[in-house]
Coordinates of C-alpha atoms and ligand atoms in Angstrom, one line a residue:
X92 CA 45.0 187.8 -23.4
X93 CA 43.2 186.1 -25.8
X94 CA 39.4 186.4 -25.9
X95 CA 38.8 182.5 -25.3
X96 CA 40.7 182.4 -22.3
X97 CA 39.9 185.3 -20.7
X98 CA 36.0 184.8 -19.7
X99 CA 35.7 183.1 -16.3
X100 CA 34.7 179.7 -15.4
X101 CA 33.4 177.7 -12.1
X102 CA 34.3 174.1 -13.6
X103 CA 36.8 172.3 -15.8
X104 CA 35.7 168.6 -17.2
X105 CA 37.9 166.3 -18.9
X106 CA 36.2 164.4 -21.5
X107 CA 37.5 161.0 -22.4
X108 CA 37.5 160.2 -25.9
X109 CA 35.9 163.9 -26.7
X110 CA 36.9 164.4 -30.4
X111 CA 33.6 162.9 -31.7
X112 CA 30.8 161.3 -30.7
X113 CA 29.1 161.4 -27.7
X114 CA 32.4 162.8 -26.2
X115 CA 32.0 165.4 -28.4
X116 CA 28.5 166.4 -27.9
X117 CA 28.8 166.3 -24.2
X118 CA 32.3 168.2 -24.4
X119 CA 30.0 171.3 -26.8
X120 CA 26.9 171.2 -23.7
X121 CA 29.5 171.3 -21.2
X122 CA 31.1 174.4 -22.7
X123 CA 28.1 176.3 -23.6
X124 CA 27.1 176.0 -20.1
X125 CA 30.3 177.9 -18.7
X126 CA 32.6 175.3 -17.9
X127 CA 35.8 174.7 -19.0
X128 CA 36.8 171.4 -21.2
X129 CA 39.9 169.2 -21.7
X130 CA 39.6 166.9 -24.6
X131 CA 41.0 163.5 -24.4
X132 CA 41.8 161.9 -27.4
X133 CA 44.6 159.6 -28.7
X134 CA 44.8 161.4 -32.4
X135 CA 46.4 164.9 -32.6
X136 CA 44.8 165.7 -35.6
X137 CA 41.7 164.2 -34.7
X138 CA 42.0 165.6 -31.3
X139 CA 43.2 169.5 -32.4
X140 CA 40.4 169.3 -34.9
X141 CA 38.1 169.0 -32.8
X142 CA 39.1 171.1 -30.2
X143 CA 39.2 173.8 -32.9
X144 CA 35.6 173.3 -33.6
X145 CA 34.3 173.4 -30.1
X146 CA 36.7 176.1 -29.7
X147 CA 35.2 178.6 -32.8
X148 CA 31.5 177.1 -31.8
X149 CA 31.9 178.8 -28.1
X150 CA 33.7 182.3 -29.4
X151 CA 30.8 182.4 -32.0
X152 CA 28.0 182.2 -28.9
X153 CA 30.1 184.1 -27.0
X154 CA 30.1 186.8 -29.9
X155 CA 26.3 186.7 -30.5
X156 CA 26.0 186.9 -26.9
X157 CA 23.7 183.8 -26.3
X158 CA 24.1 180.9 -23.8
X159 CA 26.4 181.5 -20.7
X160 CA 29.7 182.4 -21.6
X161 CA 30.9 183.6 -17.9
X162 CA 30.1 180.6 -16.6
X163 CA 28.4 181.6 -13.6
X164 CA 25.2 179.5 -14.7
X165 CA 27.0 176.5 -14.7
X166 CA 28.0 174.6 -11.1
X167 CA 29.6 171.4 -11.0
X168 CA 31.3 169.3 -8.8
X169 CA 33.1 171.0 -6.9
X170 CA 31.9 173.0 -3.8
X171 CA 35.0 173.9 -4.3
X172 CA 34.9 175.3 -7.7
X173 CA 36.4 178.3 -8.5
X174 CA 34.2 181.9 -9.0
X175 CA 36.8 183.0 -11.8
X176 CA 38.6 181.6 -15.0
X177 CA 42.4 181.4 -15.2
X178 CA 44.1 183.3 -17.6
X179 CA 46.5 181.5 -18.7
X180 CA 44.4 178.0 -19.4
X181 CA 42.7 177.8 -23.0
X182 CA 38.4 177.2 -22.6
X183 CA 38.9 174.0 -24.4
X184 CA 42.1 172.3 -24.1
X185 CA 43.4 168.9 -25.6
X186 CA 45.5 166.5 -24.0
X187 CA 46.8 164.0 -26.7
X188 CA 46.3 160.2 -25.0
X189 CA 46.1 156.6 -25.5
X190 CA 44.0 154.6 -23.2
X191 CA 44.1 151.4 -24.3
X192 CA 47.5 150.5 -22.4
X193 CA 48.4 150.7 -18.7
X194 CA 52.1 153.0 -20.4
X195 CA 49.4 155.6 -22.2
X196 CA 46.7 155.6 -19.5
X197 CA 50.1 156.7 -16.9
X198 CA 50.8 159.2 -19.2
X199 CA 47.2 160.7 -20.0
X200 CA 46.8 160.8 -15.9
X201 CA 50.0 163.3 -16.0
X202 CA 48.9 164.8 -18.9
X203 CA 45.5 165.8 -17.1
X204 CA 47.1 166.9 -14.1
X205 CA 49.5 169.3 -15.8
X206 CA 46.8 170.8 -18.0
X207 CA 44.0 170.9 -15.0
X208 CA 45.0 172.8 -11.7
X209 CA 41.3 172.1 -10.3
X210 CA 39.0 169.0 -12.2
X211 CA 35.4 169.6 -10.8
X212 CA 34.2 167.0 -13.6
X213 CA 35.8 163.6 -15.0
X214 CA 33.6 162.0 -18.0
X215 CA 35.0 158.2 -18.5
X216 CA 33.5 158.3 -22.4
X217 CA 36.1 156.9 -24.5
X218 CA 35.2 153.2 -25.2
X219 CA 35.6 151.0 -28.3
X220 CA 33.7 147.9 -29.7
X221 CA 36.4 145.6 -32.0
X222 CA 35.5 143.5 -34.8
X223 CA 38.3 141.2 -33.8
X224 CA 40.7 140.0 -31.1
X225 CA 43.7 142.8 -31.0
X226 CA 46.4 142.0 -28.1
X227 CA 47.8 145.6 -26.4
X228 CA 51.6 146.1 -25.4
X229 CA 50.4 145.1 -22.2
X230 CA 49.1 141.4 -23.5
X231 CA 45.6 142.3 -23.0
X232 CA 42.7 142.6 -25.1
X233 CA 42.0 146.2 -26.2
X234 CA 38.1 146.6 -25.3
X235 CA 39.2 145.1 -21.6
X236 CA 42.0 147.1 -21.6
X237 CA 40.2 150.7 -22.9
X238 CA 36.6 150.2 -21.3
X239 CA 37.4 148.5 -18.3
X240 CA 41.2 148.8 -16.5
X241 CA 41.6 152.7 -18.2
X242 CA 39.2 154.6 -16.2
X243 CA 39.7 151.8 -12.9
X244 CA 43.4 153.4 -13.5
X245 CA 42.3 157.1 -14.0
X246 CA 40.1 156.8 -11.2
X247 CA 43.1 156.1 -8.8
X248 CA 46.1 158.5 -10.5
X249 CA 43.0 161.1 -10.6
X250 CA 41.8 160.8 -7.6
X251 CA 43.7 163.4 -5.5
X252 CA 42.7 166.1 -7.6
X253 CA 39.2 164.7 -8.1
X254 CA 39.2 164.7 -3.8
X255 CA 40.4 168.5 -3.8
X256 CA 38.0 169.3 -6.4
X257 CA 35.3 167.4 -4.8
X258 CA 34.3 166.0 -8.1
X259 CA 31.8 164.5 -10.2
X260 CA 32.7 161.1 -12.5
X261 CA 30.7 159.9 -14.9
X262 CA 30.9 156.6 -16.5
X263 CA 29.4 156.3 -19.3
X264 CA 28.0 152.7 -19.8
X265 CA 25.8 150.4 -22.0
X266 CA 22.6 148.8 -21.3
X267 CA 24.0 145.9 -23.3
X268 CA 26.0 145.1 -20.5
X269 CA 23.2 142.8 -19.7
X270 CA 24.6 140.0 -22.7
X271 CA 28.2 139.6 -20.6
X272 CA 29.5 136.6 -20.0
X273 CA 32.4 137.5 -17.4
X274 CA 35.4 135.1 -17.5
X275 CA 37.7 136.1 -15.1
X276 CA 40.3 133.7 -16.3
X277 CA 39.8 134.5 -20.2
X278 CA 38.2 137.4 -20.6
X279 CA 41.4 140.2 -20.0
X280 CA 43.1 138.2 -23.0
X281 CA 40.4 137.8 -25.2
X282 CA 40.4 134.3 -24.9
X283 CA 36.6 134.2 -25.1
X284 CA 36.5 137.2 -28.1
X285 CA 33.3 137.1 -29.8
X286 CA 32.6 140.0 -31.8
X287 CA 29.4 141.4 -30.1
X288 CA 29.8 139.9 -26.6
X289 CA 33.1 141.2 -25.7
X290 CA 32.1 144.5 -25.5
X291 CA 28.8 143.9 -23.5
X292 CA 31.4 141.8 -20.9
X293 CA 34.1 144.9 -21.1
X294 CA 31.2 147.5 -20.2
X295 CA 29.8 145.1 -17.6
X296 CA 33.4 145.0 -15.9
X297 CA 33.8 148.3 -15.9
X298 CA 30.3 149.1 -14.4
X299 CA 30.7 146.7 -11.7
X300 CA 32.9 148.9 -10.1
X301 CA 31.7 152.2 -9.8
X302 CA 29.6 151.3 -7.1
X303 CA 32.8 150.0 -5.2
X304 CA 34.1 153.6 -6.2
X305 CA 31.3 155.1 -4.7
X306 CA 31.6 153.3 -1.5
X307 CA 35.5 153.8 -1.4
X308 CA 35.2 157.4 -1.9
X309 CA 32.5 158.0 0.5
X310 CA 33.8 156.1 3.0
X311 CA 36.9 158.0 3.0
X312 CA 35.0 161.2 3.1
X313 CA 36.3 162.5 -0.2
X314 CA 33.6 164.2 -1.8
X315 CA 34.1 162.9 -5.2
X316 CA 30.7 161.2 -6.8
X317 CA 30.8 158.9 -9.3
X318 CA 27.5 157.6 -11.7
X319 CA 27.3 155.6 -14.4
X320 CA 24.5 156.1 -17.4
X321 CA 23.4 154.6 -20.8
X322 CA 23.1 157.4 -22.6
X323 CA 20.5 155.6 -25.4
X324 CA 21.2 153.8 -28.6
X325 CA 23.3 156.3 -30.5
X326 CA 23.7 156.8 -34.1
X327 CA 28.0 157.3 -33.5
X328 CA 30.9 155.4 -35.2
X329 CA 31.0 152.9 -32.3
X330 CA 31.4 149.3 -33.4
X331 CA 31.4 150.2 -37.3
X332 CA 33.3 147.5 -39.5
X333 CA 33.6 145.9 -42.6
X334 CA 31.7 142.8 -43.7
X335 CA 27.7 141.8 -43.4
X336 CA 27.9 142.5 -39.7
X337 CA 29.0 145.9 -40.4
X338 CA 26.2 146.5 -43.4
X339 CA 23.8 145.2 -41.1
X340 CA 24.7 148.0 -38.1
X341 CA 25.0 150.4 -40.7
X342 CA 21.6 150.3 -41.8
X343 CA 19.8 149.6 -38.2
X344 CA 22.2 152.9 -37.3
X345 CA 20.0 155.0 -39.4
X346 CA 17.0 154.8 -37.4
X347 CA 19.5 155.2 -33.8
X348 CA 19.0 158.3 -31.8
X349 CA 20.8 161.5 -33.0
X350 CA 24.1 162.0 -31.3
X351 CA 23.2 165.2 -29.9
X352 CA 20.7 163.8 -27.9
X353 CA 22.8 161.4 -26.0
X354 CA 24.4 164.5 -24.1
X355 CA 22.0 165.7 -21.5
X356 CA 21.8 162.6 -19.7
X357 CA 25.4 162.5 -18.9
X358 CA 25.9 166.3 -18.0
X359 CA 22.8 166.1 -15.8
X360 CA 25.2 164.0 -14.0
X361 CA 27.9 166.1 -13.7
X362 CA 25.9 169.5 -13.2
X363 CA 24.8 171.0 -10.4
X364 CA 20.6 171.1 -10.5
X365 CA 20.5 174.7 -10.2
X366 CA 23.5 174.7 -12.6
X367 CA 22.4 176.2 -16.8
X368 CA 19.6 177.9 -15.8
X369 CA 20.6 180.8 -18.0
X370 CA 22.3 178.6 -20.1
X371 CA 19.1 176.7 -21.3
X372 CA 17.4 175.0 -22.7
X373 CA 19.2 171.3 -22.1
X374 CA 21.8 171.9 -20.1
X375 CA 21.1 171.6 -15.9
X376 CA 21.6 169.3 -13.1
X377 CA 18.8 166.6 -12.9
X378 CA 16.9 167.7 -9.5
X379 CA 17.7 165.7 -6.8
X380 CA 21.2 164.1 -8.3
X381 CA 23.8 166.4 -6.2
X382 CA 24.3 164.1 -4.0
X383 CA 23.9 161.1 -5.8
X384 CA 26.8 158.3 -6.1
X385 CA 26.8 155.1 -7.1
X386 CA 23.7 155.0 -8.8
X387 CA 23.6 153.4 -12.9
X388 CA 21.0 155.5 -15.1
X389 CA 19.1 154.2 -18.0
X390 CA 18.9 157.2 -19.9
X391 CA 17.5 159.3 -17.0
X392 CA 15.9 156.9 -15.2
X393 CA 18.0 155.3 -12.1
X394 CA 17.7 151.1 -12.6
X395 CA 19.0 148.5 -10.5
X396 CA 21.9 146.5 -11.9
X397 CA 20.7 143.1 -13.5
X398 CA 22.6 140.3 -13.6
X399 CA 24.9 139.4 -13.7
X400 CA 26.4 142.9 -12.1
X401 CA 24.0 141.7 -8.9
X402 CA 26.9 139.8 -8.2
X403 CA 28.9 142.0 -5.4
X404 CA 31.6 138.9 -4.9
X405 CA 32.2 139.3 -8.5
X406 CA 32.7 142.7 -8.0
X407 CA 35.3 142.2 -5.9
X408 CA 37.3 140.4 -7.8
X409 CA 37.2 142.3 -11.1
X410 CA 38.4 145.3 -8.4
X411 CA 41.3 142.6 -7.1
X412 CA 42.3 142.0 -11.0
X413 CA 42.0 145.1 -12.1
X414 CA 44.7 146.7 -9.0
X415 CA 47.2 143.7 -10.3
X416 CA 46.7 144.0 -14.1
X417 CA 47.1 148.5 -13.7
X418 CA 49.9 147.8 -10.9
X419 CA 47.8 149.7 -8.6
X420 CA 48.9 149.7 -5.3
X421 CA 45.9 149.2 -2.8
X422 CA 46.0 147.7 0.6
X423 CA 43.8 144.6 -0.1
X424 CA 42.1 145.3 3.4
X425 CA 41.0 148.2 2.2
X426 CA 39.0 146.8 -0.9
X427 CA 35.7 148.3 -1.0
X428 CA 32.8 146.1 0.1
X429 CA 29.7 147.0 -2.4
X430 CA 27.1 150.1 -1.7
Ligands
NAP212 N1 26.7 154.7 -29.5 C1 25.9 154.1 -28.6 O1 24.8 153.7 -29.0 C2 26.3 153.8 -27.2 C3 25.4 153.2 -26.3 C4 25.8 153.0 -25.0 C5 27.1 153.4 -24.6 N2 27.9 153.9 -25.5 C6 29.3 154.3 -25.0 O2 29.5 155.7 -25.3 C7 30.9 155.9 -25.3 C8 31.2 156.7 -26.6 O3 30.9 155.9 -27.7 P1 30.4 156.5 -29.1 O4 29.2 155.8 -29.5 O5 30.5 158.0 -29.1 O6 31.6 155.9 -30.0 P2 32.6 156.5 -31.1 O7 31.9 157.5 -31.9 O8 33.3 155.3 -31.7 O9 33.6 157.3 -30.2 C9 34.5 156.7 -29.3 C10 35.6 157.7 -28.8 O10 36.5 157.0 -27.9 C11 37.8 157.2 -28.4 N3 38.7 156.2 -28.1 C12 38.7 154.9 -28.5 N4 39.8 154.2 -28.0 C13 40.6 155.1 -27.4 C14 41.8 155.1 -26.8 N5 42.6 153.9 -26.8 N6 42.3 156.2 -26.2 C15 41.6 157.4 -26.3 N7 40.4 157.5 -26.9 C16 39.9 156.4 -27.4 C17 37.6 157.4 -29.9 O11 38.8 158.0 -30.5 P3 39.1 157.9 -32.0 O12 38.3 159.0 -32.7 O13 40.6 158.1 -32.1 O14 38.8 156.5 -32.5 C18 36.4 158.3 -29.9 O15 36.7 159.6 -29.6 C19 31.6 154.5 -25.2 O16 32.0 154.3 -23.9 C20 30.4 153.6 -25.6 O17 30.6 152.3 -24.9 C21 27.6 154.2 -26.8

């Protein structure tokens, strides 16, 4: 057995576009505070490399002895969760998937199944912000397609496991969602692409419905929470392009918060409050959030949705077009009114 996959575990968290980033630095807190993490990412190399990193950072804490390599500081999700690893899964695994079609979101849902008996904790990270219009195989435009409909689907293929597991989601959103201008007609084609807005209208579809989430998954008595945060303006590759746009960001990203610091506000979503206490010093639950669902975080502070996510008719029918566009299956009487 080799030493990485032998120590035990409570918790194993898939991580969404974890092979840099924020993904990344959440993936490393997550670790060091005893729980197992699956990578998602849609690069093999970019995906292994990483994995290798996060991999030979835990083994090296683990050798020193520091931080909680047992696991048993760490609680998440799951009441459910196990007490004990299992030998035969790595500590960080990789699935290799593309999320920016409905074809490679199908597949990354089977993916995360195989590679994840239990999943006490699903971060929805990956996200892009294009320069330009780019169609997918699916004739939709690729922010829509990756920020918005790929967790909406993962959220339903998932949601069995997530149920058993009695998981914890978290989105991970943008405050900018504030600048969409929702189309409902042109927006999943990119008919209305603008280079900045698109993205603030692709998070702000995607946000709208985790609180219909919240209230489906409640209401059905599943145990799964879901939350959705703005981790802060993040010094990351996001949105990085050629051009005076892309000068511009480049030099307003050098004053952006470090990356590292985006990571506690999403795992104190996905952490039990008691959970890290020997694994300080930034990684536990945020007190009173265990049994919180539904709720949108500005960094750590909860914040009512603005407009024009106030809108819970709206949110409907991004839920109705998303089902059609992902060819989910959902009884339309069972569409979930707003929390
Ligand atoms: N940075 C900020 O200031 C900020 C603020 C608010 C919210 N956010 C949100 O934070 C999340 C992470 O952003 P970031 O700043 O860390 O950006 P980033 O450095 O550009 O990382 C994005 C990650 O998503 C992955 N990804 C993109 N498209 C994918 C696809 N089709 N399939 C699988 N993975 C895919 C990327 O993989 P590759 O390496 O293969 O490209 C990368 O791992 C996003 O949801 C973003 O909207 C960021």
């Amino acid at each position: 057995m080799r030493d990485n996959e032998a120590a035990a575990f409570t918790a194993t968290a898939v991580v969404t576009g974890g092979n840099r980033g924020i993904g990344l630095a959440v993936a490393s807190q997550l670790l060091h505070a005893g729980v197992r993490v699956v990578l998602v990412a849609r690069d093999p190399g970019r995906g292994e490399q990483a994995r290798a990193r996060l991999d030979a950072g835990w083994r090296a804490q683990s050798a020193r002895g520091t931080g909680d390599t047992s696991g048993a500081g760490a609680r998440a999700g799951g009441d459910g969760a196990r007490a004990g690893g299992d030998a035969e899964l790595p500590r960080v695994g990789l699935v290799v998937g593309d999320l920016s079609d409905v074809a490679g979101v199908r597949a990354t849902a089977a993916a995360v199944l195989d590679a994840c008996p239990t999943l006490e904790i699903l971060i929805h990270n990956a996200g892009i912000w294009p320069a330009a219009r780019t169609l997918n195989a699916d004739g939709l435009e690729q922010a829509f397609a990756t920020n918005h409909l790929a967790p909406f689907l993962l959220n339903h293929l998932l949601q069995e496991r997530l149920a058993t597991s009695r998981a914890r989601v978290v989105q991970v959103s943008a405050g900018l969602y504030v600048k969409a201008r929702i189309d409902l007609d042109r927006t999943p084609r990119g008919e209305d692409f603008h280079p900045i807005r698109t993205y603030a209208t692709t998070k702000a579809c995607n946000l709208a419905l985790v609180a219909l989430f919240a209230r489906r998954w409640q209401d059905a008595g599943t145990g799964i929470r879901i939350n959705a945060v703005h981790p802060g303006v993040i010094r990351t590759g996001l949105g990085d392009r050629r051009g005076p746009l892309g000068l511009l960001l480049k030099a307003a990203k050098r004053f952006w918060t470090p990356v590292e610091q985006a990571a506690p506000p999403v795992t104190r979503l996905a952490l039990d409050a008691e959970a890290g206490a020997d694994a300080a010093p930034v990684v536990s639950g945020g007190p009173g959030l265990d049994a919180a669902t539904g709720r949108y975080f500005e960094i750590d502070r909860e914040t009512p949705l603005a407009p024009p996510l106030d809108d819970t008719e709206l949110a409907r029918r991004l839920w109705v077009q998303a089902a059609e566009l992902t060819g989910v299956r959902d009884d339309p009487s069972a569409y979930p009114a707003a929390m």
